[in-house]
PDB file of C-alpha atoms in Angstrom:
ATOM      1  CA  MET N   1      -9.564  -3.618 -32.640  1.00 50.00           C
ATOM      2  CA  CYS N   2      -7.121  -3.637 -29.758  1.00 65.00           C
ATOM      3  CA  THR N   3      -7.925  -5.079 -26.364  1.00 88.00           C
ATOM      4  CA  LEU N   4      -8.388  -2.817 -23.353  1.00 90.00           C
ATOM      5  CA  SER N   5      -4.939  -3.653 -21.985  1.00 90.00           C
ATOM      6  CA  GLU N   6      -3.345  -2.441 -25.239  1.00 89.00           C
ATOM      7  CA  GLU N   7      -5.020   0.978 -25.104  1.00 88.00           C
ATOM      8  CA  ARG N   8      -3.197   4.032 -23.745  1.00 87.00           C
ATOM      9  CA  CYS N   9      -4.626   6.407 -21.160  1.00 83.00           C
ATOM     10  CA  GLU N  10      -5.869   9.651 -22.622  1.00 81.00           C
ATOM     11  CA  ALA N  11      -5.347  12.954 -20.821  1.00 76.00           C
ATOM     12  CA  CYS N  12      -8.075  13.240 -18.187  1.00 74.00           C
ATOM     13  CA  GLN N  13      -8.920  16.825 -17.226  1.00 76.00           C
ATOM     14  CA  THR N  14     -11.123  18.105 -14.439  1.00 79.00           C
ATOM     15  CA  GLY N  15     -14.679  17.995 -15.752  1.00 77.00           C
ATOM     16  CA  ALA N  16     -14.064  15.064 -18.129  1.00 81.00           C
ATOM     17  CA  PRO N  17     -17.061  12.719 -18.157  1.00 84.00           C
ATOM     18  CA  LYS N  18     -17.132   9.675 -15.891  1.00 89.00           C
ATOM     19  CA  VAL N  19     -17.914   6.399 -17.623  1.00 92.00           C
ATOM     20  CA  SER N  20     -21.639   5.910 -18.066  1.00 93.00           C
ATOM     21  CA  ASP N  21     -23.448   2.894 -16.626  1.00 92.00           C
ATOM     22  CA  GLN N  22     -23.791   1.561 -20.156  1.00 94.00           C
ATOM     23  CA  GLU N  23     -20.050   1.870 -20.910  1.00 94.00           C
ATOM     24  CA  MET N  24     -19.242   0.370 -17.521  1.00 94.00           C
ATOM     25  CA  ALA N  25     -21.388  -2.694 -18.229  1.00 93.00           C
ATOM     26  CA  ILE N  26     -19.237  -3.348 -21.303  1.00 94.00           C
ATOM     27  CA  LEU N  27     -15.870  -2.462 -19.739  1.00 95.00           C
ATOM     28  CA  VAL N  28     -16.263  -4.737 -16.708  1.00 95.00           C
ATOM     29  CA  ARG N  29     -16.319  -7.759 -19.022  1.00 95.00           C
ATOM     30  CA  SER N  30     -12.628  -7.099 -19.721  1.00 95.00           C
ATOM     31  CA  VAL N  31     -11.733  -6.956 -16.015  1.00 97.00           C
ATOM     32  CA  PRO N  32     -14.116  -9.453 -14.399  1.00 96.00           C
ATOM     33  CA  GLU N  33     -12.040  -9.989 -11.275  1.00 98.00           C
ATOM     34  CA  TRP N  34     -12.110  -6.356 -10.205  1.00 98.00           C
ATOM     35  CA  ASN N  35     -14.533  -5.131  -7.563  1.00 97.00           C
ATOM     36  CA  PHE N  36     -16.279  -1.793  -7.240  1.00 97.00           C
ATOM     37  CA  GLU N  37     -15.666   0.021  -3.964  1.00 97.00           C
ATOM     38  CA  THR N  38     -17.076   3.379  -2.919  1.00 97.00           C
ATOM     39  CA  ARG N  39     -14.944   5.495  -0.559  1.00 95.00           C
ATOM     40  CA  ASP N  40     -15.703   9.103   0.354  1.00 94.00           C
ATOM     41  CA  ASN N  41     -18.462   8.917  -2.247  1.00 95.00           C
ATOM     42  CA  ILE N  42     -15.901   8.068  -4.985  1.00 96.00           C
ATOM     43  CA  LEU N  43     -16.398   4.929  -7.050  1.00 96.00           C
ATOM     44  CA  GLN N  44     -13.171   2.929  -7.392  1.00 98.00           C
ATOM     45  CA  LEU N  45     -11.961  -0.279  -9.039  1.00 98.00           C
ATOM     46  CA  GLU N  46     -10.085  -2.662  -6.747  1.00 98.00           C
ATOM     47  CA  ARG N  47      -8.451  -6.071  -6.927  1.00 98.00           C
ATOM     48  CA  SER N  48      -6.243  -8.039  -4.522  1.00 98.00           C
ATOM     49  CA  TYR N  49      -3.536 -10.334  -5.885  1.00 98.00           C
ATOM     50  CA  SER N  50      -2.019 -13.177  -3.852  1.00 98.00           C
ATOM     51  CA  PHE N  51       1.683 -14.046  -3.627  1.00 98.00           C
ATOM     52  CA  PRO N  52       3.681 -16.642  -1.690  1.00 98.00           C
ATOM     53  CA  ASN N  53       5.612 -14.055   0.335  1.00 97.00           C
ATOM     54  CA  PHE N  54       6.206 -10.360   0.999  1.00 97.00           C
ATOM     55  CA  VAL N  55       8.990  -9.885  -1.559  1.00 97.00           C
ATOM     56  CA  ASP N  56       6.873 -11.077  -4.485  1.00 98.00           C
ATOM     57  CA  ALA N  57       4.012  -8.804  -3.411  1.00 98.00           C
ATOM     58  CA  LEU N  58       6.439  -5.870  -3.222  1.00 97.00           C
ATOM     59  CA  THR N  59       7.926  -6.694  -6.635  1.00 98.00           C
ATOM     60  CA  PHE N  60       4.420  -6.621  -8.133  1.00 98.00           C
ATOM     61  CA  THR N  61       3.736  -3.292  -6.402  1.00 98.00           C
ATOM     62  CA  ARG N  62       6.930  -1.906  -7.957  1.00 97.00           C
ATOM     63  CA  LYS N  63       5.921  -3.118 -11.442  1.00 98.00           C
ATOM     64  CA  ILE N  64       2.494  -1.488 -11.137  1.00 98.00           C
ATOM     65  CA  GLY N  65       4.231   1.680  -9.969  1.00 97.00           C
ATOM     66  CA  GLU N  66       6.393   1.656 -13.097  1.00 96.00           C
ATOM     67  CA  LEU N  67       3.292   1.148 -15.249  1.00 96.00           C
ATOM     68  CA  ALA N  68       1.630   4.072 -13.452  1.00 97.00           C
ATOM     69  CA  GLU N  69       4.583   6.342 -14.186  1.00 95.00           C
ATOM     70  CA  GLN N  70       4.598   5.309 -17.877  1.00 94.00           C
ATOM     71  CA  GLU N  71       0.915   6.119 -18.233  1.00 94.00           C
ATOM     72  CA  GLY N  72       0.880   9.172 -15.961  1.00 93.00           C
ATOM     73  CA  HIS N  73      -2.009   7.697 -13.965  1.00 95.00           C
ATOM     74  CA  HIS N  74      -1.448   6.527 -10.391  1.00 96.00           C
ATOM     75  CA  PRO N  75      -3.264   4.021  -8.183  1.00 98.00           C
ATOM     76  CA  ALA N  76      -3.211   3.324  -4.467  1.00 98.00           C
ATOM     77  CA  ILE N  77      -1.365   0.064  -3.785  1.00 98.00           C
ATOM     78  CA  LEU N  78      -1.521  -1.696  -0.434  1.00 98.00           C
ATOM     79  CA  THR N  79       1.410  -4.080   0.003  1.00 98.00           C
ATOM     80  CA  GLU N  80       1.164  -6.767   2.703  1.00 97.00           C
ATOM     81  CA  TRP N  81       2.724 -10.173   3.349  1.00 97.00           C
ATOM     82  CA  GLY N  82       1.494 -12.302   0.416  1.00 97.00           C
ATOM     83  CA  LYS N  83      -0.903  -9.702  -0.947  1.00 98.00           C
ATOM     84  CA  SER N  84      -0.971  -6.586  -3.092  1.00 98.00           C
ATOM     85  CA  THR N  85      -4.240  -4.664  -3.435  1.00 98.00           C
ATOM     86  CA  VAL N  86      -4.480  -2.204  -6.317  1.00 98.00           C
ATOM     87  CA  THR N  87      -7.116   0.555  -6.443  1.00 98.00           C
ATOM     88  CA  TRP N  88      -7.745   2.690  -9.519  1.00 98.00           C
ATOM     89  CA  TRP N  89      -9.858   5.818  -9.846  1.00 97.00           C
ATOM     90  CA  SER N  90      -9.509   9.216 -11.481  1.00 95.00           C
ATOM     91  CA  HIS N  91      -8.767  11.863  -8.879  1.00 90.00           C
ATOM     92  CA  LYS N  92      -9.585  14.751 -11.208  1.00 89.00           C
ATOM     93  CA  ILE N  93     -13.144  13.613 -11.843  1.00 92.00           C
ATOM     94  CA  GLY N  94     -13.745  11.934  -8.481  1.00 92.00           C
ATOM     95  CA  GLY N  95     -14.756   8.629 -10.015  1.00 94.00           C
ATOM     96  CA  LEU N  96     -14.125   6.171 -12.813  1.00 96.00           C
ATOM     97  CA  HIS N  97     -12.867   7.109 -16.280  1.00 95.00           C
ATOM     98  CA  ARG N  98     -12.229   4.702 -19.129  1.00 94.00           C
ATOM     99  CA  ASN N  99      -8.518   5.121 -18.191  1.00 94.00           C
ATOM    100  CA  ASP N 100      -9.138   3.231 -14.936  1.00 97.00           C
ATOM    101  CA  PHE N 101     -10.466   0.206 -16.777  1.00 97.00           C
ATOM    102  CA  ILE N 102      -7.485   0.360 -19.143  1.00 96.00           C
ATOM    103  CA  MET N 103      -5.124   0.436 -16.140  1.00 97.00           C
ATOM    104  CA  ALA N 104      -7.006  -2.422 -14.438  1.00 98.00           C
ATOM    105  CA  ALA N 105      -6.586  -4.512 -17.617  1.00 97.00           C
ATOM    106  CA  LYS N 106      -2.878  -3.633 -17.798  1.00 97.00           C
ATOM    107  CA  THR N 107      -2.484  -4.552 -14.099  1.00 98.00           C
ATOM    108  CA  ASP N 108      -4.021  -7.979 -14.788  1.00 98.00           C
ATOM    109  CA  GLN N 109      -1.710  -8.392 -17.768  1.00 97.00           C
ATOM    110  CA  ILE N 110       1.389  -7.731 -15.612  1.00 98.00           C
ATOM    111  CA  PHE N 111       0.137 -10.204 -12.991  1.00 98.00           C
ATOM    112  CA  ASN N 112      -0.466 -12.855 -15.641  1.00 96.00           C
ATOM    113  CA  GLN N 113       2.946 -12.435 -17.300  1.00 91.00           C
TER     114      GLN N 113
ATOM    115  CA  MET C   1      22.110   1.864  26.030  1.00 51.00           C
ATOM    116  CA  CYS C   2      21.102   1.779  22.388  1.00 65.00           C
ATOM    117  CA  THR C   3      18.199   3.742  20.953  1.00 88.00           C
ATOM    118  CA  LEU C   4      15.045   1.960  19.839  1.00 90.00           C
ATOM    119  CA  SER C   5      15.970   2.205  16.158  1.00 90.00           C
ATOM    120  CA  GLU C   6      19.240   0.361  16.846  1.00 89.00           C
ATOM    121  CA  GLU C   7      17.529  -2.609  18.508  1.00 89.00           C
ATOM    122  CA  ARG C   8      16.813  -5.807  16.571  1.00 87.00           C
ATOM    123  CA  CYS C   9      13.444  -7.557  16.513  1.00 83.00           C
ATOM    124  CA  GLU C  10      13.290 -10.617  18.718  1.00 81.00           C
ATOM    125  CA  ALA C  11      11.451 -13.752  17.641  1.00 76.00           C
ATOM    126  CA  CYS C  12       7.762 -13.194  18.371  1.00 74.00           C
ATOM    127  CA  GLN C  13       5.801 -16.408  18.897  1.00 76.00           C
ATOM    128  CA  THR C  14       2.082 -16.902  19.227  1.00 79.00           C
ATOM    129  CA  GLY C  15       1.221 -16.197  22.851  1.00 77.00           C
ATOM    130  CA  ALA C  16       4.078 -13.743  23.394  1.00 81.00           C
ATOM    131  CA  PRO C  17       2.939 -10.852  25.588  1.00 84.00           C
ATOM    132  CA  LYS C  18       1.681  -7.646  24.048  1.00 89.00           C
ATOM    133  CA  VAL C  19       3.331  -4.472  25.310  1.00 92.00           C
ATOM    134  CA  SER C  20       1.761  -3.289  28.559  1.00 93.00           C
ATOM    135  CA  ASP C  21       0.228   0.164  28.875  1.00 92.00           C
ATOM    136  CA  GLN C  22       3.191   1.149  31.025  1.00 94.00           C
ATOM    137  CA  GLU C  23       5.761   0.003  28.431  1.00 94.00           C
ATOM    138  CA  MET C  24       3.742   1.666  25.706  1.00 94.00           C
ATOM    139  CA  ALA C  25       3.772   5.001  27.527  1.00 93.00           C
ATOM    140  CA  ILE C  26       7.578   4.878  27.451  1.00 94.00           C
ATOM    141  CA  LEU C  27       7.963   3.499  23.907  1.00 95.00           C
ATOM    142  CA  VAL C  28       5.727   6.124  22.258  1.00 95.00           C
ATOM    143  CA  ARG C  29       8.212   8.819  23.294  1.00 95.00           C
ATOM    144  CA  SER C  30      10.647   7.361  20.757  1.00 95.00           C
ATOM    145  CA  VAL C  31       8.076   7.429  17.928  1.00 97.00           C
ATOM    146  CA  PRO C  32       5.976  10.523  18.703  1.00 96.00           C
ATOM    147  CA  GLU C  33       4.663  10.958  15.158  1.00 98.00           C
ATOM    148  CA  TRP C  34       3.018   7.547  14.997  1.00 98.00           C
ATOM    149  CA  ASN C  35      -0.712   7.138  15.605  1.00 97.00           C
ATOM    150  CA  PHE C  36      -2.585   4.274  17.192  1.00 97.00           C
ATOM    151  CA  GLU C  37      -5.277   2.731  15.014  1.00 97.00           C
ATOM    152  CA  THR C  38      -7.576  -0.146  15.940  1.00 97.00           C
ATOM    153  CA  ARG C  39      -8.768  -2.389  13.086  1.00 95.00           C
ATOM    154  CA  ASP C  40     -10.653  -5.642  13.573  1.00 94.00           C
ATOM    155  CA  ASN C  41      -9.993  -5.181  17.293  1.00 95.00           C
ATOM    156  CA  ILE C  42      -6.215  -5.174  16.668  1.00 96.00           C
ATOM    157  CA  LEU C  43      -4.160  -2.233  17.913  1.00 96.00           C
ATOM    158  CA  GLN C  44      -1.728  -0.983  15.254  1.00 98.00           C
ATOM    159  CA  LEU C  45       0.919   1.736  14.863  1.00 98.00           C
ATOM    160  CA  GLU C  46       0.550   3.918  11.778  1.00 98.00           C
ATOM    161  CA  ARG C  47       2.277   6.892  10.190  1.00 98.00           C
ATOM    162  CA  SER C  48       1.917   8.602   6.809  1.00 98.00           C
ATOM    163  CA  TYR C  49       4.960  10.146   5.133  1.00 98.00           C
ATOM    164  CA  SER C  50       4.701  12.813   2.428  1.00 98.00           C
ATOM    165  CA  PHE C  51       6.718  12.942  -0.795  1.00 98.00           C
ATOM    166  CA  PRO C  52       6.760  15.281  -3.797  1.00 98.00           C
ATOM    167  CA  ASN C  53       5.619  12.587  -6.259  1.00 97.00           C
ATOM    168  CA  PHE C  54       4.648   8.945  -6.740  1.00 97.00           C
ATOM    169  CA  VAL C  55       8.148   7.636  -7.504  1.00 97.00           C
ATOM    170  CA  ASP C  56       9.613   8.907  -4.229  1.00 98.00           C
ATOM    171  CA  ALA C  57       6.740   7.385  -2.257  1.00 98.00           C
ATOM    172  CA  LEU C  58       7.307   4.062  -4.037  1.00 97.00           C
ATOM    173  CA  THR C  59      11.072   4.202  -3.395  1.00 98.00           C
ATOM    174  CA  PHE C  60      10.360   4.680   0.320  1.00 98.00           C
ATOM    175  CA  THR C  61       7.911   1.750   0.245  1.00 98.00           C
ATOM    176  CA  ARG C  62      10.642  -0.401  -1.319  1.00 97.00           C
ATOM    177  CA  LYS C  63      13.165   0.601   1.350  1.00 98.00           C
ATOM    178  CA  ILE C  64      10.730  -0.246   4.151  1.00 98.00           C
ATOM    179  CA  GLY C  65      10.091  -3.561   2.407  1.00 97.00           C
ATOM    180  CA  GLU C  66      13.817  -4.309   2.417  1.00 96.00           C
ATOM    181  CA  LEU C  67      13.989  -3.425   6.120  1.00 96.00           C
ATOM    182  CA  ALA C  68      11.034  -5.737   6.773  1.00 97.00           C
ATOM    183  CA  GLU C  69      12.787  -8.629   5.034  1.00 95.00           C
ATOM    184  CA  GLN C  70      15.990  -8.023   6.995  1.00 94.00           C
ATOM    185  CA  GLU C  71      14.111  -8.103  10.289  1.00 94.00           C
ATOM    186  CA  GLY C  72      11.631 -10.822   9.347  1.00 93.00           C
ATOM    187  CA  HIS C  73       8.746  -8.588  10.411  1.00 95.00           C
ATOM    188  CA  HIS C  74       6.371  -7.181   7.802  1.00 96.00           C
ATOM    189  CA  PRO C  75       4.084  -4.132   7.741  1.00 98.00           C
ATOM    190  CA  ALA C  76       1.230  -3.060   5.523  1.00 98.00           C
ATOM    191  CA  ILE C  77       2.320  -0.184   3.273  1.00 98.00           C
ATOM    192  CA  LEU C  78      -0.139   1.916   1.303  1.00 98.00           C
ATOM    193  CA  THR C  79       1.588   3.691  -1.582  1.00 98.00           C
ATOM    194  CA  GLU C  80      -0.206   6.630  -3.208  1.00 97.00           C
ATOM    195  CA  TRP C  81       0.798   9.714  -5.199  1.00 97.00           C
ATOM    196  CA  GLY C  82       2.957  11.708  -2.778  1.00 97.00           C
ATOM    197  CA  LYS C  83       2.243   9.526   0.248  1.00 98.00           C
ATOM    198  CA  SER C  84       3.321   6.274   1.849  1.00 98.00           C
ATOM    199  CA  THR C  85       1.433   5.050   4.910  1.00 98.00           C
ATOM    200  CA  VAL C  86       3.150   2.379   7.013  1.00 98.00           C
ATOM    201  CA  THR C  87       1.274   0.215   9.525  1.00 98.00           C
ATOM    202  CA  TRP C  88       3.003  -2.072  12.021  1.00 98.00           C
ATOM    203  CA  TRP C  89       1.488  -4.720  14.265  1.00 97.00           C
ATOM    204  CA  SER C  90       2.335  -8.276  15.268  1.00 95.00           C
ATOM    205  CA  HIS C  91       0.084 -10.734  13.466  1.00 90.00           C
ATOM    206  CA  LYS C  92       0.947 -13.625  15.775  1.00 89.00           C
ATOM    207  CA  ILE C  93      -0.244 -11.863  18.922  1.00 92.00           C
ATOM    208  CA  GLY C  94      -2.971  -9.743  17.307  1.00 92.00           C
ATOM    209  CA  GLY C  95      -1.593  -6.491  18.650  1.00 94.00           C
ATOM    210  CA  LEU C  96       1.518  -4.516  19.459  1.00 96.00           C
ATOM    211  CA  HIS C  97       4.833  -6.068  20.513  1.00 95.00           C
ATOM    212  CA  ARG C  98       7.997  -4.146  21.352  1.00 94.00           C
ATOM    213  CA  ASN C  99       9.155  -5.196  17.850  1.00 94.00           C
ATOM    214  CA  ASP C 100       6.548  -2.894  16.304  1.00 97.00           C
ATOM    215  CA  PHE C 101       7.936   0.137  18.100  1.00 97.00           C
ATOM    216  CA  ILE C 102      11.463  -0.877  17.044  1.00 96.00           C
ATOM    217  CA  MET C 103      10.276  -1.113  13.419  1.00 97.00           C
ATOM    218  CA  ALA C 104       8.455   2.226  13.672  1.00 98.00           C
ATOM    219  CA  ALA C 105      11.693   3.839  14.919  1.00 97.00           C
ATOM    220  CA  LYS C 106      13.675   2.208  12.090  1.00 97.00           C
ATOM    221  CA  THR C 107      11.060   3.429   9.573  1.00 98.00           C
ATOM    222  CA  ASP C 108      11.475   6.997  10.857  1.00 98.00           C
ATOM    223  CA  GLN C 109      15.240   6.611  10.612  1.00 97.00           C
ATOM    224  CA  ILE C 110      15.020   5.585   6.938  1.00 98.00           C
ATOM    225  CA  PHE C 111      12.710   8.534   6.201  1.00 98.00           C
ATOM    226  CA  ASN C 112      15.088  10.953   7.918  1.00 96.00           C
ATOM    227  CA  GLN C 113      18.202   9.685   6.141  1.00 91.00           C
TER     228      GLN C 113
END
């Protein structure tokens, strides 16, 4: 059985099911440092990462952008001095899909490398 | 007389004066597409730029990051699919300094190149 960070995003079409509360309770164990945020009634996964300067934060942002392109699933990334905040959600379904938890796990993996 | 985008940021120390309303009325003419936003009681300059995809938005974010490093003055940049939103303010004075208008003008210049 592969870990969440090793999974690939599946195609997510409009009308695909959001993760159920039960699935979510299991998935969050793999990404314990991520927070749930609700914006415009859309549930999102969010985590801020700290860095010693602006350049390192921007380098991390770039790496997550490359990951997003590879997987065809794109986050919002706020880059500031010493901080990069990554937010994942599935635009097409207006909420959280299993893909978002996969991407959160991959984001952690890149940070921890 | 050089245009605002050709000016360099001056060292901004804690206690340096914020731009006056009178100065601001003149400076905004050079950056007419920027909006004023107030967050945590701090006045900020903000503009969103549109792009045809995520990669182009991220490339713009990187360029603004390089500009920030050159000038030693750093914004917050929110990168999303097709959009990069840049926010300038002076952390040390908790508001807007002439530097922020210079950086806004330089940001526009990079977008227009």
